[in-house]
């Protein structure tokens, strides 16, 4: 296991050095970086170094069976806390119309729990758990859930059902899309009865609440348009940005303006999606260009080699930045064979 740590340290050092050099070229020679990126340089560098150290430590933890077991138990405990808080909010708000906003209590920021689409008797409120919005709750908890699913750790069945139910009750567009992709990819492994129940449930739900679901589908389509616009922008970048990207330390000024709504009359793009809302593959394209796609394919291959590609691919679809500690610190679980630890 020591060899794995040495290799991971070497890779991370090369990765950081590469991004520093790439960033320096874009700042001093090409002068395309956004003002906001320049202001956040040192914070991003500290963040990358901290996350890199966390990954190296986690590789060591996963190499020790006892520590790995404790680590996975801790993940399940955190998962249970998130889901428990979610259902506490759910039942209280629907029984009393009072929402327990933990985010506001601790940070002063209001949770975005009011729904855009009402489905039958429920849907007016969308609990967010300990996070600020439903899609963020789904992203964080789905990461924790996939981390347990891709390991040898056995999740209690009732906990798993509660987790999936909470995903559905977020009424998050990205949650539905990712769950459909995940369950379809696992279709032949779930069993005939389970598959039949899933198909029957969603079929009945679609028929009963077609008129209520339609606006939700339209919302998914509308949000997809700005994501497609972002990909179109990335493909039509200047050759240096297309191939290498601006680095993990920031983005070019034009892309920042488009994503934040400060649209210049000199561009034909009306608006593009935020880079933190488009999944891992597009995020890496934004930061590292075609090199980012290559990096993603390498990670996908490593997870495929360990029979964990479905879990890794599903996680990379969520609206959670690759720089998020929850996302990064759980990555090693997808790249290490369970029988090696």
mmCIF file of C-alpha atoms in Angstrom:
data_model
loop_
_atom_site.group_PDB
_atom_site.id
_atom_site.type_symbol
_atom_site.label_atom_id
_atom_site.label_comp_id
_atom_site.label_asym_id
_atom_site.label_seq_id
_atom_site.Cartn_x
_atom_site.Cartn_y
_atom_site.Cartn_z
ATOM 1 C CA UNK A 1 0.000 0.000 0.000
ATOM 2 C CA UNK A 2 2.987 2.279 0.551
ATOM 3 C CA UNK A 3 3.758 2.084 -3.175
ATOM 4 C CA UNK A 4 0.276 3.354 -3.971
ATOM 5 C CA UNK A 5 0.819 6.342 -1.692
ATOM 6 C CA UNK A 6 4.166 7.200 -3.307
ATOM 7 C CA UNK A 7 2.601 6.975 -6.750
ATOM 8 C CA UNK A 8 -0.402 9.087 -5.741
ATOM 9 C CA UNK A 9 1.868 11.729 -4.190
ATOM 10 C CA UNK A 10 3.932 11.912 -7.376
ATOM 11 C CA UNK A 11 0.836 12.243 -9.565
ATOM 12 C CA UNK A 12 -0.627 14.984 -7.370
ATOM 13 C CA UNK A 13 2.639 16.956 -7.343
ATOM 14 C CA UNK A 14 2.837 16.773 -11.137
ATOM 15 C CA UNK A 15 -0.828 17.794 -11.409
ATOM 16 C CA UNK A 16 -0.377 20.849 -9.171
ATOM 17 C CA UNK A 17 2.864 21.894 -10.908
ATOM 18 C CA UNK A 18 1.226 21.526 -14.328
ATOM 19 C CA UNK A 19 -1.684 23.756 -13.309
ATOM 20 C CA UNK A 20 0.614 26.386 -11.808
ATOM 21 C CA UNK A 21 2.605 26.580 -15.044
ATOM 22 C CA UNK A 22 -0.549 26.636 -17.195
ATOM 23 C CA UNK A 23 -2.091 29.356 -15.044
ATOM 24 C CA UNK A 24 1.099 31.439 -15.194
ATOM 25 C CA UNK A 25 1.090 31.357 -18.995
ATOM 26 C CA UNK A 26 -2.542 32.461 -19.191
ATOM 27 C CA UNK A 27 -1.949 35.307 -16.733
ATOM 28 C CA UNK A 28 1.402 36.675 -17.891
ATOM 29 C CA UNK A 29 1.401 35.869 -21.620
ATOM 30 C CA UNK A 30 -2.168 35.447 -22.879
ATOM 31 C CA UNK A 31 -3.867 37.704 -20.290
ATOM 32 C CA UNK A 32 -7.276 36.012 -20.543
ATOM 33 C CA UNK A 33 -8.020 35.122 -16.916
ATOM 34 C CA UNK A 34 -10.987 36.730 -15.193
ATOM 35 C CA UNK A 35 -10.411 39.300 -12.465
ATOM 36 C CA UNK A 36 -12.307 37.075 -10.039
ATOM 37 C CA UNK A 37 -9.974 34.156 -10.800
ATOM 38 C CA UNK A 38 -6.922 36.290 -10.092
ATOM 39 C CA UNK A 39 -8.361 37.395 -6.748
ATOM 40 C CA UNK A 40 -9.049 33.804 -5.680
ATOM 41 C CA UNK A 41 -5.726 32.288 -6.802
ATOM 42 C CA UNK A 42 -4.186 31.675 -3.394
ATOM 43 C CA UNK A 43 -7.413 30.341 -1.891
ATOM 44 C CA UNK A 44 -7.776 27.875 -4.763
ATOM 45 C CA UNK A 45 -4.135 26.800 -4.425
ATOM 46 C CA UNK A 46 -4.565 26.145 -0.706
ATOM 47 C CA UNK A 47 -7.784 24.259 -1.446
ATOM 48 C CA UNK A 48 -6.094 22.047 -4.067
ATOM 49 C CA UNK A 49 -3.140 21.272 -1.786
ATOM 50 C CA UNK A 50 -5.450 20.476 1.154
ATOM 51 C CA UNK A 51 -7.611 18.163 -0.942
ATOM 52 C CA UNK A 52 -4.517 16.488 -2.396
ATOM 53 C CA UNK A 53 -3.189 15.751 1.090
ATOM 54 C CA UNK A 54 -6.616 14.384 2.052
ATOM 55 C CA UNK A 55 -6.571 12.009 -0.919
ATOM 56 C CA UNK A 56 -3.102 10.694 -0.036
ATOM 57 C CA UNK A 57 -4.140 10.133 3.593
ATOM 58 C CA UNK A 58 -7.313 8.384 2.466
ATOM 59 C CA UNK A 59 -5.344 5.988 0.254
ATOM 60 C CA UNK A 60 -3.436 5.012 3.396
ATOM 61 C CA UNK A 61 -6.648 4.629 5.417
ATOM 62 C CA UNK A 62 -8.195 2.402 2.756
ATOM 63 C CA UNK A 63 -5.104 0.196 2.902
ATOM 64 C CA UNK A 64 -5.794 -0.728 6.524
ATOM 65 C CA UNK A 65 -8.873 -3.020 6.914
ATOM 66 C CA UNK A 66 -9.714 -1.736 10.408
ATOM 67 C CA UNK A 67 -9.393 1.928 9.438
ATOM 68 C CA UNK A 68 -11.319 1.335 6.226
ATOM 69 C CA UNK A 69 -14.172 -0.260 8.184
ATOM 70 C CA UNK A 70 -14.289 2.708 10.576
ATOM 71 C CA UNK A 71 -14.198 5.115 7.645
ATOM 72 C CA UNK A 72 -17.155 3.422 5.933
ATOM 73 C CA UNK A 73 -19.092 3.287 9.204
ATOM 74 C CA UNK A 74 -18.497 7.019 9.561
ATOM 75 C CA UNK A 75 -19.858 7.598 6.053
ATOM 76 C CA UNK A 76 -23.010 5.645 6.914
ATOM 77 C CA UNK A 77 -23.421 7.624 10.141
ATOM 78 C CA UNK A 78 -23.167 10.922 8.237
ATOM 79 C CA UNK A 79 -25.626 9.532 5.686
ATOM 80 C CA UNK A 80 -28.116 8.638 8.426
ATOM 81 C CA UNK A 81 -27.828 12.115 9.976
ATOM 82 C CA UNK A 82 -28.538 13.816 6.635
ATOM 83 C CA UNK A 83 -31.536 11.598 5.848
ATOM 84 C CA UNK A 84 -32.950 11.880 9.384
ATOM 85 C CA UNK A 85 -32.812 15.681 9.238
ATOM 86 C CA UNK A 86 -34.417 15.586 5.783
ATOM 87 C CA UNK A 87 -37.424 13.557 6.935
ATOM 88 C CA UNK A 88 -37.747 15.609 10.117
ATOM 89 C CA UNK A 89 -38.098 18.697 7.917
ATOM 90 C CA UNK A 90 -40.426 16.869 5.536
ATOM 91 C CA UNK A 91 -42.963 15.730 8.131
ATOM 92 C CA UNK A 92 -42.870 18.944 10.163
ATOM 93 C CA UNK A 93 -43.374 21.247 7.171
ATOM 94 C CA UNK A 94 -46.238 19.209 5.695
ATOM 95 C CA UNK A 95 -47.992 18.782 9.024
ATOM 96 C CA UNK A 96 -47.528 22.323 10.334
ATOM 97 C CA UNK A 97 -46.452 24.485 7.354
ATOM 98 C CA UNK A 98 -43.369 25.396 9.401
ATOM 99 C CA UNK A 99 -39.981 24.658 7.867
ATOM 100 C CA UNK A 100 -37.047 23.918 10.177
ATOM 101 C CA UNK A 101 -34.272 25.781 8.390
ATOM 102 C CA UNK A 102 -30.982 24.518 9.805
ATOM 103 C CA UNK A 103 -28.984 26.375 7.157
ATOM 104 C CA UNK A 104 -30.471 29.717 8.195
ATOM 105 C CA UNK A 105 -29.891 28.915 11.865
ATOM 106 C CA UNK A 106 -26.162 28.262 11.389
ATOM 107 C CA UNK A 107 -25.282 30.575 8.488
ATOM 108 C CA UNK A 108 -28.055 33.163 8.189
ATOM 109 C CA UNK A 109 -28.751 32.085 4.583
ATOM 110 C CA UNK A 110 -32.280 30.950 3.741
ATOM 111 C CA UNK A 111 -32.741 27.449 2.322
ATOM 112 C CA UNK A 112 -34.447 27.219 -1.067
ATOM 113 C CA UNK A 113 -37.174 24.835 0.022
ATOM 114 C CA UNK A 114 -40.172 26.250 -1.853
ATOM 115 C CA UNK A 115 -41.095 24.170 -4.893
ATOM 116 C CA UNK A 116 -41.597 25.236 -8.504
ATOM 117 C CA UNK A 117 -43.793 22.233 -9.274
ATOM 118 C CA UNK A 118 -46.523 20.669 -7.160
ATOM 119 C CA UNK A 119 -47.203 16.944 -7.607
ATOM 120 C CA UNK A 120 -50.501 15.851 -6.055
ATOM 121 C CA UNK A 121 -50.674 16.343 -2.306
ATOM 122 C CA UNK A 122 -46.940 16.861 -1.960
ATOM 123 C CA UNK A 123 -44.382 18.939 -3.791
ATOM 124 C CA UNK A 124 -45.192 22.364 -2.349
ATOM 125 C CA UNK A 125 -42.078 22.106 -0.188
ATOM 126 C CA UNK A 126 -38.731 20.536 -1.020
ATOM 127 C CA UNK A 127 -36.695 19.816 2.120
ATOM 128 C CA UNK A 128 -32.976 20.510 1.822
ATOM 129 C CA UNK A 129 -31.654 18.758 4.911
ATOM 130 C CA UNK A 130 -28.480 20.401 6.154
ATOM 131 C CA UNK A 131 -27.762 21.948 2.737
ATOM 132 C CA UNK A 132 -28.988 25.118 1.082
ATOM 133 C CA UNK A 133 -31.039 23.612 -1.760
ATOM 134 C CA UNK A 134 -32.524 20.242 -2.806
ATOM 135 C CA UNK A 135 -30.038 19.581 -5.619
ATOM 136 C CA UNK A 136 -27.127 20.196 -3.227
ATOM 137 C CA UNK A 137 -28.662 17.785 -0.712
ATOM 138 C CA UNK A 138 -28.968 15.192 -3.455
ATOM 139 C CA UNK A 139 -25.390 15.766 -4.614
ATOM 140 C CA UNK A 140 -23.810 15.376 -1.180
ATOM 141 C CA UNK A 141 -25.953 12.458 0.003
ATOM 142 C CA UNK A 142 -25.701 10.674 -3.359
ATOM 143 C CA UNK A 143 -21.892 10.883 -3.085
ATOM 144 C CA UNK A 144 -22.046 9.277 0.356
ATOM 145 C CA UNK A 145 -24.507 6.644 -0.868
ATOM 146 C CA UNK A 146 -22.367 5.715 -3.899
ATOM 147 C CA UNK A 147 -19.259 5.515 -1.709
ATOM 148 C CA UNK A 148 -20.936 2.806 0.352
ATOM 149 C CA UNK A 149 -22.440 1.043 -2.665
ATOM 150 C CA UNK A 150 -19.092 0.732 -4.454
ATOM 151 C CA UNK A 151 -17.417 -0.788 -1.385
ATOM 152 C CA UNK A 152 -17.972 -4.107 0.363
ATOM 153 C CA UNK A 153 -19.896 -2.323 3.126
ATOM 154 C CA UNK A 154 -23.446 -3.628 3.498
ATOM 155 C CA UNK A 155 -26.058 -0.900 3.886
ATOM 156 C CA UNK A 156 -29.120 -1.887 5.873
ATOM 157 C CA UNK A 157 -32.061 -2.236 3.520
ATOM 158 C CA UNK A 158 -34.346 0.209 5.370
ATOM 159 C CA UNK A 159 -31.600 2.848 5.340
ATOM 160 C CA UNK A 160 -31.163 2.405 1.599
ATOM 161 C CA UNK A 161 -34.920 2.760 0.986
ATOM 162 C CA UNK A 162 -35.023 5.909 3.126
ATOM 163 C CA UNK A 163 -32.090 7.403 1.199
ATOM 164 C CA UNK A 164 -33.699 6.761 -2.198
ATOM 165 C CA UNK A 165 -37.069 8.057 -0.968
ATOM 166 C CA UNK A 166 -35.418 11.291 0.171
ATOM 167 C CA UNK A 167 -33.873 11.695 -3.294
ATOM 168 C CA UNK A 168 -37.291 11.431 -4.919
ATOM 169 C CA UNK A 169 -38.865 13.841 -2.427
ATOM 170 C CA UNK A 170 -36.338 16.572 -3.238
ATOM 171 C CA UNK A 171 -38.158 17.023 -6.578
ATOM 172 C CA UNK A 172 -34.755 17.909 -7.977
ATOM 173 C CA UNK A 173 -34.473 17.639 -11.760
ATOM 174 C CA UNK A 174 -30.888 16.438 -11.622
ATOM 175 C CA UNK A 175 -31.823 13.848 -8.988
ATOM 176 C CA UNK A 176 -34.409 12.265 -11.287
ATOM 177 C CA UNK A 177 -32.091 12.262 -14.293
ATOM 178 C CA UNK A 178 -29.168 10.731 -12.386
ATOM 179 C CA UNK A 179 -31.352 8.149 -10.630
ATOM 180 C CA UNK A 180 -32.872 7.008 -13.933
ATOM 181 C CA UNK A 181 -29.404 6.607 -15.461
ATOM 182 C CA UNK A 182 -28.131 4.786 -12.372
ATOM 183 C CA UNK A 183 -31.029 2.340 -12.118
ATOM 184 C CA UNK A 184 -31.045 1.652 -15.860
ATOM 185 C CA UNK A 185 -27.334 0.834 -15.693
ATOM 186 C CA UNK A 186 -28.019 -1.500 -12.752
ATOM 187 C CA UNK A 187 -31.184 -2.955 -14.278
ATOM 188 C CA UNK A 188 -29.839 -6.464 -14.888
ATOM 189 C CA UNK A 189 -28.453 -6.700 -11.335
ATOM 190 C CA UNK A 190 -31.485 -5.634 -9.326
ATOM 191 C CA UNK A 191 -33.626 -8.701 -9.909
ATOM 192 C CA UNK A 192 -36.879 -9.179 -11.822
ATOM 193 C CA UNK A 193 -39.193 -8.299 -8.917
ATOM 194 C CA UNK A 194 -37.310 -5.111 -8.018
ATOM 195 C CA UNK A 195 -37.171 -4.013 -11.652
ATOM 196 C CA UNK A 196 -40.893 -4.668 -12.102
ATOM 197 C CA UNK A 197 -41.754 -2.645 -8.988
ATOM 198 C CA UNK A 198 -39.608 0.299 -10.136
ATOM 199 C CA UNK A 199 -41.104 0.333 -13.642
ATOM 200 C CA UNK A 200 -44.672 -0.045 -12.314
ATOM 201 C CA UNK A 201 -44.190 2.702 -9.726
ATOM 202 C CA UNK A 202 -42.910 5.276 -12.203
ATOM 203 C CA UNK A 203 -45.501 4.285 -14.820
ATOM 204 C CA UNK A 204 -48.406 4.786 -12.405
ATOM 205 C CA UNK A 205 -46.897 8.029 -11.115
ATOM 206 C CA UNK A 206 -46.490 9.364 -14.655
ATOM 207 C CA UNK A 207 -50.105 8.597 -15.583
ATOM 208 C CA UNK A 208 -51.642 9.940 -12.360
ATOM 209 C CA UNK A 209 -49.684 13.180 -12.278
ATOM 210 C CA UNK A 210 -48.943 13.822 -15.952
ATOM 211 C CA UNK A 211 -50.133 17.453 -15.893
ATOM 212 C CA UNK A 212 -48.078 18.201 -12.763
ATOM 213 C CA UNK A 213 -44.980 16.426 -14.084
ATOM 214 C CA UNK A 214 -45.027 18.228 -17.453
ATOM 215 C CA UNK A 215 -43.782 21.590 -16.031
ATOM 216 C CA UNK A 216 -41.008 19.670 -14.285
ATOM 217 C CA UNK A 217 -39.947 18.138 -17.607
ATOM 218 C CA UNK A 218 -40.031 21.590 -19.212
ATOM 219 C CA UNK A 219 -37.782 22.855 -16.413
ATOM 220 C CA UNK A 220 -35.290 20.065 -17.188
ATOM 221 C CA UNK A 221 -35.368 20.965 -20.892
ATOM 222 C CA UNK A 222 -34.843 24.675 -20.201
ATOM 223 C CA UNK A 223 -31.913 24.032 -17.862
ATOM 224 C CA UNK A 224 -30.420 21.679 -20.447
ATOM 225 C CA UNK A 225 -30.322 24.470 -23.028
ATOM 226 C CA UNK A 226 -27.835 26.596 -21.084
ATOM 227 C CA UNK A 227 -25.710 23.494 -20.433
ATOM 228 C CA UNK A 228 -25.643 22.759 -24.163
ATOM 229 C CA UNK A 229 -24.697 26.398 -24.762
ATOM 230 C CA UNK A 230 -21.753 25.969 -22.386
ATOM 231 C CA UNK A 231 -20.509 22.876 -24.231
ATOM 232 C CA UNK A 232 -20.885 24.722 -27.547
ATOM 233 C CA UNK A 233 -18.814 27.593 -26.159
ATOM 234 C CA UNK A 234 -16.101 25.205 -24.954
ATOM 235 C CA UNK A 235 -15.841 23.503 -28.343
ATOM 236 C CA UNK A 236 -15.422 26.879 -30.070
ATOM 237 C CA UNK A 237 -12.714 28.227 -27.749
ATOM 238 C CA UNK A 238 -9.352 29.445 -29.023
ATOM 239 C CA UNK A 239 -7.027 26.537 -29.738
ATOM 240 C CA UNK A 240 -4.910 26.958 -26.578
ATOM 241 C CA UNK A 241 -7.968 26.996 -24.306
ATOM 242 C CA UNK A 242 -9.605 24.205 -26.301
ATOM 243 C CA UNK A 243 -6.642 21.872 -25.835
ATOM 244 C CA UNK A 244 -5.316 22.821 -22.386
ATOM 245 C CA UNK A 245 -7.934 25.016 -20.716
ATOM 246 C CA UNK A 246 -7.136 27.931 -18.387
ATOM 247 C CA UNK A 247 -6.077 25.627 -15.458
ATOM 248 C CA UNK A 248 -7.793 24.569 -12.236
ATOM 249 C CA UNK A 249 -7.116 28.030 -10.781
ATOM 250 C CA UNK A 250 -9.740 29.929 -12.758
ATOM 251 C CA UNK A 251 -11.560 30.596 -16.021
ATOM 252 C CA UNK A 252 -11.258 33.155 -18.786
ATOM 253 C CA UNK A 253 -13.066 36.497 -18.445
ATOM 254 C CA UNK A 254 -15.498 35.860 -21.308
ATOM 255 C CA UNK A 255 -16.725 32.585 -19.830
ATOM 256 C CA UNK A 256 -17.068 34.168 -16.396
ATOM 257 C CA UNK A 257 -19.220 36.945 -17.859
ATOM 258 C CA UNK A 258 -21.437 34.499 -19.754
ATOM 259 C CA UNK A 259 -21.946 32.248 -16.732
ATOM 260 C CA UNK A 260 -22.698 35.160 -14.394
ATOM 261 C CA UNK A 261 -25.059 36.952 -16.796
ATOM 262 C CA UNK A 262 -22.732 39.847 -17.670
ATOM 263 C CA UNK A 263 -23.291 39.274 -21.384
ATOM 264 C CA UNK A 264 -21.200 41.219 -23.871
ATOM 265 C CA UNK A 265 -22.750 42.433 -27.106
ATOM 266 C CA UNK A 266 -19.724 41.023 -28.919
ATOM 267 C CA UNK A 267 -20.747 37.408 -28.337
ATOM 268 C CA UNK A 268 -23.624 35.420 -29.837
ATOM 269 C CA UNK A 269 -24.154 33.451 -26.593
ATOM 270 C CA UNK A 270 -27.053 34.628 -24.446
ATOM 271 C CA UNK A 271 -26.156 32.710 -21.295
ATOM 272 C CA UNK A 272 -24.317 29.539 -20.332
ATOM 273 C CA UNK A 273 -24.620 27.305 -17.288
ATOM 274 C CA UNK A 274 -22.554 27.775 -14.165
ATOM 275 C CA UNK A 275 -19.483 25.550 -14.278
ATOM 276 C CA UNK A 276 -20.444 24.076 -10.903
ATOM 277 C CA UNK A 277 -23.784 22.797 -12.246
ATOM 278 C CA UNK A 278 -22.661 20.690 -15.197
ATOM 279 C CA UNK A 279 -21.018 17.570 -13.804
ATOM 280 C CA UNK A 280 -17.418 16.423 -13.668
ATOM 281 C CA UNK A 281 -16.703 15.879 -17.376
ATOM 282 C CA UNK A 282 -17.787 19.361 -18.494
ATOM 283 C CA UNK A 283 -16.139 20.923 -15.428
ATOM 284 C CA UNK A 284 -12.829 19.329 -16.435
ATOM 285 C CA UNK A 285 -13.359 20.574 -20.004
ATOM 286 C CA UNK A 286 -13.835 24.088 -18.631
ATOM 287 C CA UNK A 287 -10.669 23.938 -16.546
ATOM 288 C CA UNK A 288 -8.356 21.699 -18.582
ATOM 289 C CA UNK A 289 -9.801 21.598 -22.097
ATOM 290 C CA UNK A 290 -9.322 18.346 -24.026
ATOM 291 C CA UNK A 291 -6.737 17.345 -21.427
ATOM 292 C CA UNK A 292 -9.614 17.309 -18.936
ATOM 293 C CA UNK A 293 -11.507 14.827 -21.115
ATOM 294 C CA UNK A 294 -8.418 12.611 -21.175
ATOM 295 C CA UNK A 295 -8.163 12.825 -17.375
ATOM 296 C CA UNK A 296 -11.834 11.869 -17.047
ATOM 297 C CA UNK A 297 -11.373 8.868 -19.364
ATOM 298 C CA UNK A 298 -8.396 7.689 -17.290
ATOM 299 C CA UNK A 299 -10.465 7.880 -14.087
ATOM 300 C CA UNK A 300 -13.357 6.081 -15.785
ATOM 301 C CA UNK A 301 -10.976 3.351 -16.972
ATOM 302 C CA UNK A 302 -9.554 2.885 -13.469
ATOM 303 C CA UNK A 303 -13.048 2.579 -12.007
ATOM 304 C CA UNK A 304 -14.039 0.184 -14.829
ATOM 305 C CA UNK A 305 -10.982 -1.935 -14.081
ATOM 306 C CA UNK A 306 -12.255 -2.320 -10.516
ATOM 307 C CA UNK A 307 -15.892 -2.952 -11.603
ATOM 308 C CA UNK A 308 -17.004 0.389 -10.155
ATOM 309 C CA UNK A 309 -17.587 2.372 -13.351
ATOM 310 C CA UNK A 310 -21.367 2.604 -12.839
ATOM 311 C CA UNK A 311 -20.940 4.212 -9.424
ATOM 312 C CA UNK A 312 -18.195 6.580 -10.572
ATOM 313 C CA UNK A 313 -20.067 7.616 -13.724
ATOM 314 C CA UNK A 314 -23.275 8.282 -11.770
ATOM 315 C CA UNK A 315 -21.460 10.484 -9.254
ATOM 316 C CA UNK A 316 -19.816 12.523 -12.011
ATOM 317 C CA UNK A 317 -23.257 13.545 -13.313
ATOM 318 C CA UNK A 318 -24.370 15.365 -10.170
ATOM 319 C CA UNK A 319 -24.323 19.139 -9.635
ATOM 320 C CA UNK A 320 -21.412 19.004 -7.226
ATOM 321 C CA UNK A 321 -18.094 20.595 -8.066
ATOM 322 C CA UNK A 322 -15.100 18.306 -8.423
ATOM 323 C CA UNK A 323 -13.417 20.696 -5.972
ATOM 324 C CA UNK A 324 -16.007 19.888 -3.305
ATOM 325 C CA UNK A 325 -14.304 18.058 -0.387
ATOM 326 C CA UNK A 326 -17.091 15.444 -0.229
ATOM 327 C CA UNK A 327 -16.568 14.584 -3.894
ATOM 328 C CA UNK A 328 -12.758 14.587 -3.870
ATOM 329 C CA UNK A 329 -12.197 12.733 -0.602
ATOM 330 C CA UNK A 330 -14.359 9.805 -1.720
ATOM 331 C CA UNK A 331 -12.689 9.403 -5.131
ATOM 332 C CA UNK A 332 -10.098 6.806 -3.985
ATOM 333 C CA UNK A 333 -12.929 4.377 -3.172
ATOM 334 C CA UNK A 334 -13.633 4.038 -6.901
ATOM 335 C CA UNK A 335 -10.016 3.314 -7.839
ATOM 336 C CA UNK A 336 -9.000 0.684 -5.278
ATOM 337 C CA UNK A 337 -10.021 -2.953 -5.499
ATOM 338 C CA UNK A 338 -11.771 -4.127 -2.359
ATOM 339 C CA UNK A 339 -9.824 -7.371 -2.295
ATOM 340 C CA UNK A 340 -6.589 -5.382 -2.228
ATOM 341 C CA UNK A 341 -7.472 -3.918 1.119
#
